[in-house]
Amino acid sequence: MTTVTATNAPLRKFIAMNAPIKNDRIEWLQGPSADGTVKCPPVPAERNNSWRLILLGAPGVGKGTQAELLTERLGACHLSTGDVFRAAGKRKDCDQSPAMKAAMEYMRRGELVPDSTVWEMVRERSHCILDCGGFILDGFPRTIGQAESLRELMENAQLSLSAVINYELPLDEIVRRLSGRRTCEKCKSVFHVTERPPKVEAVCDRCGGRLFQREDDRPESVTVRLEAYERSTSPLIQFYKNLGLLLPIVAKGSPDEILARTMEKMAHLDKE
Ligand code: AP5
């Protein structure tokens, strides 16, 4: 186990995990239940390191893949807003609110879901951000408005971000990654038909679930998503740079190489 310190933060630890964390993020994916029965397992004390990270980068750059790997190393919970919308989309029609039904349409077209819907959903799940032993936010915030809402939520709870990791990759490589992506319908693990293939075709290595191609990975939706990223999300790079939180990472190479580059930069957080 290596221990590092980071500016404005308590002592932080990188954990060498022998086995992947069994965390199905049920509270994040399903949202709070009225009877309190939807609960994630308690966070073991040795994994409660309070890493609070945001992953930025264009659609398909590899945020979800890195979030899974970082979760195994840091013990923080992988919180993806895209996964919440996709989980909601799988529910029976009558269990979906009108706002959620509208969100599905935005997603299919590749457009951003309105800030008010996204924030309502995140606010309902704020327990996962504030009380769950650290987080890796993937796909949120995506606009300056969302970033301001998150800042207010965290400031009110006297919490600060550890860093904002910005993954950078040329456009042609991004499009190649998106077109070959396959996702597990059960545990949401991410594969690629050639770069990260499952051991058995179309079957998840982790849970045996069926792998599917996302509807918004069709070429016409990909173009819209990349435009939305340029217009609404890329300004967050400067926003977090101004706050002294940005860690730019080149996202070329294998997932393990990118993870190693990320951990190396994070280990130097307190020295920069
Ligand atoms: P979301 O699910 O967040 O999608 P995204 O940001 O578009 O990102 P992706 O999941 O497409 O890509 P990724 O960077 O995670 O890459 P991955 O690791 O999968 O959002 C979807 C939609 O939901 C949005 O368009 C919007 O409509 C809505 N939404 C969600 N949040 C919102 C918000 N906050 N506000 C408004 N709307 C919101 O990797 C891609 C592929 O590459 C995989 O196949 C992977 O195996 C492969 N790969 C990864 N790393 C490597 C590598 N190093 N080498 C080779 N292949 C690799």
mmCIF file of C-alpha atoms and ligand atoms in Angstrom:
data_model
loop_
_atom_site.group_PDB
_atom_site.id
_atom_site.type_symbol
_atom_site.label_atom_id
_atom_site.label_comp_id
_atom_site.label_asym_id
_atom_site.label_seq_id
_atom_site.Cartn_x
_atom_site.Cartn_y
_atom_site.Cartn_z
ATOM 1 C CA MET A 1 0.000 0.000 0.000
ATOM 2 C CA THR A 2 1.419 3.419 -0.964
ATOM 3 C CA THR A 3 0.405 6.487 0.974
ATOM 4 C CA VAL A 4 0.407 9.950 -0.582
ATOM 5 C CA THR A 5 -0.881 13.293 0.557
ATOM 6 C CA ALA A 6 -2.788 15.844 -1.508
ATOM 7 C CA THR A 7 -3.295 19.559 -1.071
ATOM 8 C CA ASN A 8 -6.256 20.499 1.150
ATOM 9 C CA ALA A 9 -6.942 16.856 1.830
ATOM 10 C CA PRO A 10 -6.532 14.334 4.588
ATOM 11 C CA LEU A 11 -4.003 11.560 4.174
ATOM 12 C CA ARG A 12 -4.983 9.564 1.091
ATOM 13 C CA LYS A 13 -4.115 6.015 0.171
ATOM 14 C CA PHE A 14 -3.831 4.006 -3.012
ATOM 15 C CA ILE A 15 -5.009 0.495 -2.319
ATOM 16 C CA ALA A 16 -3.683 -2.570 -4.097
ATOM 17 C CA MET A 17 -6.860 -4.613 -4.454
ATOM 18 C CA ASN A 18 -6.583 -8.381 -4.700
ATOM 19 C CA ALA A 19 -10.167 -8.743 -5.848
ATOM 20 C CA PRO A 20 -12.508 -6.346 -7.650
ATOM 21 C CA ILE A 21 -14.844 -4.423 -5.377
ATOM 22 C CA LYS A 22 -18.297 -5.940 -5.166
ATOM 23 C CA ASN A 23 -20.291 -2.743 -5.417
ATOM 24 C CA ASP A 24 -23.277 -2.799 -7.729
ATOM 25 C CA ARG A 25 -24.008 0.901 -7.009
ATOM 26 C CA ILE A 26 -27.634 0.033 -6.417
ATOM 27 C CA GLU A 27 -28.431 3.246 -4.516
ATOM 28 C CA TRP A 28 -26.951 5.331 -7.320
ATOM 29 C CA LEU A 29 -28.534 3.363 -10.168
ATOM 30 C CA GLN A 30 -32.010 2.988 -8.631
ATOM 31 C CA GLY A 31 -32.222 6.085 -6.455
ATOM 32 C CA PRO A 32 -33.519 6.194 -2.866
ATOM 33 C CA SER A 33 -36.487 3.976 -2.035
ATOM 34 C CA ALA A 34 -39.327 5.192 0.200
ATOM 35 C CA ASP A 35 -38.918 2.189 2.562
ATOM 36 C CA GLY A 36 -35.089 2.430 2.687
ATOM 37 C CA THR A 37 -34.608 -1.131 1.380
ATOM 38 C CA VAL A 38 -32.389 -0.126 -1.561
ATOM 39 C CA LYS A 39 -28.957 0.019 0.102
ATOM 40 C CA CYS A 40 -25.353 -0.400 -0.983
ATOM 41 C CA PRO A 41 -23.174 -2.539 1.314
ATOM 42 C CA PRO A 42 -21.326 -0.439 3.932
ATOM 43 C CA VAL A 43 -17.905 0.822 2.812
ATOM 44 C CA PRO A 44 -15.116 -1.131 4.570
ATOM 45 C CA ALA A 45 -13.006 1.283 6.646
ATOM 46 C CA GLU A 46 -9.797 0.493 4.738
ATOM 47 C CA ARG A 47 -11.448 1.569 1.496
ATOM 48 C CA ASN A 48 -12.801 4.821 2.842
ATOM 49 C CA ASN A 49 -10.099 7.117 1.490
ATOM 50 C CA SER A 50 -12.305 10.002 0.439
ATOM 51 C CA TRP A 51 -10.974 10.342 -3.083
ATOM 52 C CA ARG A 52 -13.395 12.716 -4.759
ATOM 53 C CA LEU A 53 -12.709 12.809 -8.476
ATOM 54 C CA ILE A 54 -14.421 14.071 -11.616
ATOM 55 C CA LEU A 55 -13.552 12.459 -14.962
ATOM 56 C CA LEU A 56 -13.827 14.842 -17.911
ATOM 57 C CA GLY A 57 -13.323 14.107 -21.602
ATOM 58 C CA ALA A 58 -15.222 13.680 -24.861
ATOM 59 C CA PRO A 59 -17.754 10.844 -25.314
ATOM 60 C CA GLY A 60 -15.870 7.605 -25.954
ATOM 61 C CA VAL A 61 -12.497 8.815 -24.671
ATOM 62 C CA GLY A 62 -12.544 6.003 -22.075
ATOM 63 C CA LYS A 63 -13.922 7.647 -18.902
ATOM 64 C CA GLY A 64 -16.093 4.661 -17.965
ATOM 65 C CA THR A 65 -13.241 2.215 -18.536
ATOM 66 C CA GLN A 66 -10.875 4.272 -16.377
ATOM 67 C CA ALA A 67 -13.565 4.763 -13.724
ATOM 68 C CA GLU A 68 -13.849 0.976 -13.338
ATOM 69 C CA LEU A 69 -10.062 0.628 -12.989
ATOM 70 C CA LEU A 70 -9.776 3.583 -10.604
ATOM 71 C CA THR A 71 -12.579 2.155 -8.467
ATOM 72 C CA GLU A 72 -10.580 -1.047 -8.033
ATOM 73 C CA ARG A 73 -7.491 0.933 -6.998
ATOM 74 C CA LEU A 74 -9.009 3.720 -4.912
ATOM 75 C CA GLY A 75 -12.105 2.140 -3.413
ATOM 76 C CA ALA A 76 -14.212 5.157 -4.370
ATOM 77 C CA CYS A 77 -17.624 4.577 -5.937
ATOM 78 C CA HIS A 78 -18.114 4.918 -9.721
ATOM 79 C CA LEU A 79 -21.027 7.303 -10.230
ATOM 80 C CA SER A 80 -22.095 7.662 -13.874
ATOM 81 C CA THR A 81 -25.143 9.762 -14.772
ATOM 82 C CA GLY A 82 -25.365 8.001 -18.171
ATOM 83 C CA ASP A 83 -25.692 4.647 -16.333
ATOM 84 C CA VAL A 84 -28.565 6.049 -14.219
ATOM 85 C CA PHE A 85 -30.448 7.168 -17.344
ATOM 86 C CA ARG A 86 -29.862 3.834 -19.074
ATOM 87 C CA ALA A 87 -31.035 1.936 -15.952
ATOM 88 C CA ALA A 88 -34.175 4.104 -15.813
ATOM 89 C CA GLY A 89 -34.781 3.445 -19.515
ATOM 90 C CA LYS A 90 -34.978 -0.295 -18.813
ATOM 91 C CA ARG A 91 -37.835 0.150 -16.310
ATOM 92 C CA LYS A 92 -41.456 -0.488 -17.262
ATOM 93 C CA ASP A 93 -43.015 2.482 -19.042
ATOM 94 C CA CYS A 94 -45.430 3.183 -16.166
ATOM 95 C CA ASP A 95 -42.507 3.416 -13.668
ATOM 96 C CA GLN A 96 -40.869 6.281 -15.560
ATOM 97 C CA SER A 97 -41.581 9.913 -14.713
ATOM 98 C CA PRO A 98 -42.398 12.260 -17.632
ATOM 99 C CA ALA A 99 -39.004 13.953 -17.090
ATOM 100 C CA MET A 100 -37.242 10.582 -17.345
ATOM 101 C CA LYS A 101 -39.138 9.666 -20.522
ATOM 102 C CA ALA A 102 -38.076 12.996 -22.036
ATOM 103 C CA ALA A 103 -34.472 12.343 -20.903
ATOM 104 C CA MET A 104 -34.471 9.057 -22.877
ATOM 105 C CA GLU A 105 -35.375 10.970 -26.036
ATOM 106 C CA TYR A 106 -32.535 13.471 -25.522
ATOM 107 C CA MET A 107 -30.130 10.565 -25.032
ATOM 108 C CA ARG A 108 -31.269 8.701 -28.148
ATOM 109 C CA ARG A 109 -30.612 11.814 -30.228
ATOM 110 C CA GLY A 110 -27.211 12.291 -28.548
ATOM 111 C CA GLU A 111 -28.218 15.619 -26.990
ATOM 112 C CA LEU A 112 -27.601 16.621 -23.389
ATOM 113 C CA VAL A 113 -30.467 16.072 -20.953
ATOM 114 C CA PRO A 114 -31.633 19.460 -19.510
ATOM 115 C CA ASP A 115 -29.756 20.619 -16.404
ATOM 116 C CA SER A 116 -32.945 20.683 -14.302
ATOM 117 C CA THR A 117 -33.635 16.950 -14.904
ATOM 118 C CA VAL A 118 -29.998 15.964 -14.348
ATOM 119 C CA TRP A 119 -29.716 17.966 -11.153
ATOM 120 C CA GLU A 120 -32.995 16.618 -9.750
ATOM 121 C CA MET A 121 -31.665 13.101 -10.304
ATOM 122 C CA VAL A 122 -28.236 13.811 -8.783
ATOM 123 C CA ARG A 123 -29.716 15.731 -5.842
ATOM 124 C CA GLU A 124 -31.942 12.735 -5.003
ATOM 125 C CA ARG A 125 -28.757 10.642 -4.862
ATOM 126 C CA SER A 126 -26.593 13.215 -3.050
ATOM 127 C CA HIS A 127 -26.012 10.647 -0.273
ATOM 128 C CA CYS A 128 -23.782 8.736 -2.775
ATOM 129 C CA ILE A 129 -21.673 11.881 -3.255
ATOM 130 C CA LEU A 130 -21.532 13.090 0.330
ATOM 131 C CA ASP A 131 -21.478 9.989 2.537
ATOM 132 C CA CYS A 132 -20.122 7.009 0.619
ATOM 133 C CA GLY A 133 -16.353 6.901 1.085
ATOM 134 C CA GLY A 134 -15.364 8.890 -1.976
ATOM 135 C CA PHE A 135 -16.568 8.989 -5.591
ATOM 136 C CA ILE A 136 -15.501 8.989 -9.199
ATOM 137 C CA LEU A 137 -18.003 11.080 -11.130
ATOM 138 C CA ASP A 138 -18.242 10.024 -14.790
ATOM 139 C CA GLY A 139 -20.389 12.111 -17.153
ATOM 140 C CA PHE A 140 -21.321 14.676 -14.502
ATOM 141 C CA PRO A 141 -20.988 17.634 -14.379
ATOM 142 C CA ARG A 142 -21.355 18.313 -18.082
ATOM 143 C CA THR A 143 -22.256 22.019 -18.100
ATOM 144 C CA ILE A 144 -21.120 25.028 -16.096
ATOM 145 C CA GLY A 145 -24.580 25.094 -14.454
ATOM 146 C CA GLN A 146 -24.174 21.491 -13.261
ATOM 147 C CA ALA A 147 -20.657 22.256 -12.007
ATOM 148 C CA GLU A 148 -21.952 25.215 -9.988
ATOM 149 C CA SER A 149 -24.711 23.062 -8.448
ATOM 150 C CA LEU A 150 -22.178 20.388 -7.471
ATOM 151 C CA ARG A 151 -19.854 23.010 -5.994
ATOM 152 C CA GLU A 152 -22.659 24.389 -3.832
ATOM 153 C CA LEU A 153 -23.699 20.899 -2.660
ATOM 154 C CA MET A 154 -20.134 20.032 -1.668
ATOM 155 C CA GLU A 155 -19.375 23.400 -0.067
ATOM 156 C CA ASN A 156 -22.495 23.103 2.089
ATOM 157 C CA ALA A 157 -21.185 19.736 3.281
ATOM 158 C CA GLN A 158 -17.652 21.198 3.712
ATOM 159 C CA LEU A 159 -16.200 18.768 1.190
ATOM 160 C CA SER A 160 -13.696 19.531 -1.562
ATOM 161 C CA LEU A 161 -12.751 17.792 -4.794
ATOM 162 C CA SER A 162 -9.414 15.937 -4.915
ATOM 163 C CA ALA A 163 -8.909 16.526 -8.657
ATOM 164 C CA VAL A 164 -10.598 16.745 -12.055
ATOM 165 C CA ILE A 165 -9.001 14.374 -14.545
ATOM 166 C CA ASN A 166 -9.317 15.455 -18.181
ATOM 167 C CA TYR A 167 -8.683 12.659 -20.715
ATOM 168 C CA GLU A 168 -7.439 13.870 -24.113
ATOM 169 C CA LEU A 169 -7.542 11.887 -27.374
ATOM 170 C CA PRO A 170 -7.690 12.715 -31.130
ATOM 171 C CA LEU A 171 -11.153 12.563 -32.721
ATOM 172 C CA ASP A 172 -10.517 9.612 -35.093
ATOM 173 C CA GLU A 173 -9.493 7.392 -32.155
ATOM 174 C CA ILE A 174 -12.588 8.472 -30.173
ATOM 175 C CA VAL A 175 -14.904 7.477 -33.040
ATOM 176 C CA ARG A 176 -13.131 4.087 -33.350
ATOM 177 C CA ARG A 177 -13.589 3.434 -29.616
ATOM 178 C CA LEU A 178 -17.294 4.318 -29.726
ATOM 179 C CA SER A 179 -18.129 2.217 -32.771
ATOM 180 C CA GLY A 180 -16.671 -0.978 -31.206
ATOM 181 C CA ARG A 181 -18.023 -0.497 -27.699
ATOM 182 C CA ARG A 182 -20.154 -3.179 -26.039
ATOM 183 C CA THR A 183 -21.719 -2.745 -22.566
ATOM 184 C CA CYS A 184 -23.016 -5.320 -20.089
ATOM 185 C CA GLU A 185 -26.760 -4.958 -19.585
ATOM 186 C CA LYS A 186 -26.469 -6.129 -15.952
ATOM 187 C CA CYS A 187 -23.314 -4.696 -14.334
ATOM 188 C CA LYS A 188 -22.597 -2.001 -17.011
ATOM 189 C CA SER A 189 -18.968 -3.139 -17.513
ATOM 190 C CA VAL A 190 -17.524 -1.824 -20.759
ATOM 191 C CA PHE A 191 -15.773 -3.858 -23.499
ATOM 192 C CA HIS A 192 -14.540 -3.246 -27.043
ATOM 193 C CA VAL A 193 -14.891 -5.770 -29.861
ATOM 194 C CA THR A 194 -11.182 -5.623 -30.761
ATOM 195 C CA GLU A 195 -9.373 -3.569 -28.071
ATOM 196 C CA ARG A 196 -10.952 -5.076 -24.953
ATOM 197 C CA PRO A 197 -12.889 -8.148 -26.098
ATOM 198 C CA PRO A 198 -14.741 -10.351 -23.603
ATOM 199 C CA LYS A 199 -13.462 -13.937 -23.158
ATOM 200 C CA VAL A 200 -16.733 -15.285 -24.603
ATOM 201 C CA GLU A 201 -18.310 -13.288 -27.421
ATOM 202 C CA ALA A 202 -21.196 -11.038 -26.281
ATOM 203 C CA VAL A 203 -20.963 -12.286 -22.652
ATOM 204 C CA CYS A 204 -19.698 -10.162 -19.735
ATOM 205 C CA ASP A 205 -16.493 -11.502 -18.102
ATOM 206 C CA ARG A 206 -17.546 -10.153 -14.708
ATOM 207 C CA CYS A 207 -21.164 -11.223 -14.265
ATOM 208 C CA GLY A 208 -22.142 -13.308 -17.313
ATOM 209 C CA GLY A 209 -24.642 -10.634 -18.469
ATOM 210 C CA ARG A 210 -25.436 -10.041 -22.142
ATOM 211 C CA LEU A 211 -23.372 -7.383 -23.942
ATOM 212 C CA PHE A 212 -25.195 -4.873 -26.119
ATOM 213 C CA GLN A 213 -24.370 -1.920 -28.372
ATOM 214 C CA ARG A 214 -25.659 1.403 -27.063
ATOM 215 C CA GLU A 215 -28.298 3.100 -29.172
ATOM 216 C CA ASP A 216 -26.459 6.439 -28.976
ATOM 217 C CA ASP A 217 -23.312 4.869 -30.495
ATOM 218 C CA ARG A 218 -24.963 5.021 -33.953
ATOM 219 C CA PRO A 219 -22.986 7.411 -36.230
ATOM 220 C CA GLU A 220 -25.721 10.113 -36.385
ATOM 221 C CA SER A 221 -25.982 10.288 -32.561
ATOM 222 C CA VAL A 222 -22.195 10.247 -32.145
ATOM 223 C CA THR A 223 -21.882 13.431 -34.252
ATOM 224 C CA VAL A 224 -24.506 15.198 -32.106
ATOM 225 C CA ARG A 225 -22.795 14.032 -28.879
ATOM 226 C CA LEU A 226 -19.411 15.325 -29.978
ATOM 227 C CA GLU A 227 -20.942 18.706 -30.895
ATOM 228 C CA ALA A 228 -22.712 18.888 -27.516
ATOM 229 C CA TYR A 229 -19.413 18.103 -25.810
ATOM 230 C CA GLU A 230 -17.587 20.921 -27.635
ATOM 231 C CA ARG A 231 -20.341 23.436 -26.964
ATOM 232 C CA SER A 232 -21.380 22.682 -23.376
ATOM 233 C CA THR A 233 -18.814 20.458 -21.650
ATOM 234 C CA SER A 234 -15.402 21.581 -22.917
ATOM 235 C CA PRO A 235 -15.752 24.974 -21.093
ATOM 236 C CA LEU A 236 -15.456 22.940 -17.861
ATOM 237 C CA ILE A 237 -11.770 22.393 -18.650
ATOM 238 C CA GLN A 238 -11.051 26.094 -18.089
ATOM 239 C CA PHE A 239 -13.520 26.225 -15.172
ATOM 240 C CA TYR A 240 -11.609 23.552 -13.222
ATOM 241 C CA LYS A 241 -8.219 24.835 -14.395
ATOM 242 C CA ASN A 242 -9.090 28.172 -12.787
ATOM 243 C CA LEU A 243 -9.857 26.309 -9.548
ATOM 244 C CA GLY A 244 -6.430 24.608 -9.703
ATOM 245 C CA LEU A 245 -7.971 21.150 -9.897
ATOM 246 C CA LEU A 246 -7.315 20.053 -13.497
ATOM 247 C CA LEU A 247 -5.090 17.039 -14.266
ATOM 248 C CA PRO A 248 -4.745 16.596 -18.050
ATOM 249 C CA ILE A 249 -4.016 12.986 -19.085
ATOM 250 C CA VAL A 250 -3.175 11.716 -22.590
ATOM 251 C CA ALA A 251 -5.665 8.887 -23.193
ATOM 252 C CA LYS A 252 -3.588 7.016 -25.795
ATOM 253 C CA GLY A 253 -2.404 3.451 -25.211
ATOM 254 C CA SER A 254 -3.976 0.555 -23.342
ATOM 255 C CA PRO A 255 -6.392 1.116 -20.427
ATOM 256 C CA ASP A 256 -3.674 -0.079 -17.997
ATOM 257 C CA GLU A 257 -1.142 2.380 -19.425
ATOM 258 C CA ILE A 258 -3.620 5.239 -19.057
ATOM 259 C CA LEU A 259 -4.411 4.139 -15.498
ATOM 260 C CA ALA A 260 -0.673 4.114 -14.662
ATOM 261 C CA ARG A 261 -0.308 7.637 -16.140
ATOM 262 C CA THR A 262 -3.276 8.813 -14.073
ATOM 263 C CA MET A 263 -2.012 7.296 -10.804
ATOM 264 C CA GLU A 264 1.425 8.796 -11.426
ATOM 265 C CA LYS A 265 -0.080 12.287 -11.798
ATOM 266 C CA MET A 266 -2.291 11.797 -8.747
ATOM 267 C CA ALA A 267 0.677 10.722 -6.627
ATOM 268 C CA HIS A 268 2.246 14.112 -7.342
ATOM 269 C CA LEU A 269 -0.832 16.132 -6.432
ATOM 270 C CA ASP A 270 0.701 17.554 -3.278
ATOM 271 C CA LYS A 271 4.020 18.338 -4.961
ATOM 272 C CA GLU A 272 2.670 20.439 -7.846
HETATM 273 P P1 AP5 B 1 -22.621 8.900 -20.879
HETATM 274 O O1 AP5 B 1 -23.039 7.531 -20.586
HETATM 275 O O2 AP5 B 1 -21.986 9.711 -19.805
HETATM 276 O O3 AP5 B 1 -21.711 8.835 -22.160
HETATM 277 P P2 AP5 B 1 -20.458 9.721 -22.651
HETATM 278 O O4 AP5 B 1 -19.926 10.776 -21.809
HETATM 279 O O5 AP5 B 1 -20.920 10.113 -23.990
HETATM 280 O O6 AP5 B 1 -19.293 8.793 -22.554
HETATM 281 P P3 AP5 B 1 -19.277 7.378 -23.030
HETATM 282 O O7 AP5 B 1 -19.898 6.460 -22.016
HETATM 283 O O8 AP5 B 1 -19.843 7.306 -24.422
HETATM 284 O O9 AP5 B 1 -17.729 7.096 -23.202
HETATM 285 P P4 AP5 B 1 -16.582 6.900 -22.134
HETATM 286 O O10 AP5 B 1 -15.681 8.088 -22.166
HETATM 287 O O11 AP5 B 1 -17.121 6.468 -20.816
HETATM 288 O O12 AP5 B 1 -15.795 5.711 -22.839
HETATM 289 P P5 AP5 B 1 -15.767 4.152 -22.501
HETATM 290 O O13 AP5 B 1 -14.944 3.873 -21.301
HETATM 291 O O14 AP5 B 1 -17.144 3.588 -22.571
HETATM 292 O O15 AP5 B 1 -23.864 9.763 -21.394
HETATM 293 C C1 AP5 B 1 -24.745 9.295 -22.379
HETATM 294 C C2 AP5 B 1 -25.851 10.314 -22.594
HETATM 295 O O16 AP5 B 1 -26.586 10.507 -21.363
HETATM 296 C C3 AP5 B 1 -25.394 11.720 -22.996
HETATM 297 O O17 AP5 B 1 -25.203 11.816 -24.401
HETATM 298 C C4 AP5 B 1 -26.595 12.557 -22.499
HETATM 299 O O18 AP5 B 1 -27.677 12.477 -23.393
HETATM 300 C C5 AP5 B 1 -26.991 11.876 -21.205
HETATM 301 N N1 AP5 B 1 -26.289 12.442 -20.026
HETATM 302 C C6 AP5 B 1 -25.513 11.739 -19.143
HETATM 303 N N2 AP5 B 1 -25.044 12.544 -18.193
HETATM 304 C C7 AP5 B 1 -25.522 13.792 -18.457
HETATM 305 C C8 AP5 B 1 -25.352 15.048 -17.836
HETATM 306 N N3 AP5 B 1 -24.597 15.199 -16.732
HETATM 307 N N4 AP5 B 1 -25.961 16.127 -18.388
HETATM 308 C C9 AP5 B 1 -26.731 16.005 -19.494
HETATM 309 N N5 AP5 B 1 -26.928 14.827 -20.133
HETATM 310 C C10 AP5 B 1 -26.323 13.723 -19.626
HETATM 311 O O19 AP5 B 1 -14.894 3.648 -23.759
HETATM 312 C C11 AP5 B 1 -15.412 3.687 -25.083
HETATM 313 C C12 AP5 B 1 -14.939 2.405 -25.826
HETATM 314 O O20 AP5 B 1 -13.505 2.446 -25.985
HETATM 315 C C13 AP5 B 1 -15.226 1.094 -25.099
HETATM 316 O O21 AP5 B 1 -15.578 0.110 -26.018
HETATM 317 C C14 AP5 B 1 -13.901 0.729 -24.404
HETATM 318 O O22 AP5 B 1 -13.748 -0.671 -24.235
HETATM 319 C C15 AP5 B 1 -12.888 1.297 -25.391
HETATM 320 N N6 AP5 B 1 -11.677 1.748 -24.740
HETATM 321 C C16 AP5 B 1 -11.586 2.427 -23.553
HETATM 322 N N7 AP5 B 1 -10.307 2.700 -23.272
HETATM 323 C C17 AP5 B 1 -9.571 2.209 -24.320
HETATM 324 C C18 AP5 B 1 -8.190 2.195 -24.629
HETATM 325 N N8 AP5 B 1 -7.286 2.737 -23.808
HETATM 326 N N9 AP5 B 1 -7.785 1.636 -25.806
HETATM 327 C C19 AP5 B 1 -8.687 1.089 -26.635
HETATM 328 N N10 AP5 B 1 -10.020 1.052 -26.404
HETATM 329 C C20 AP5 B 1 -10.451 1.615 -25.255
#
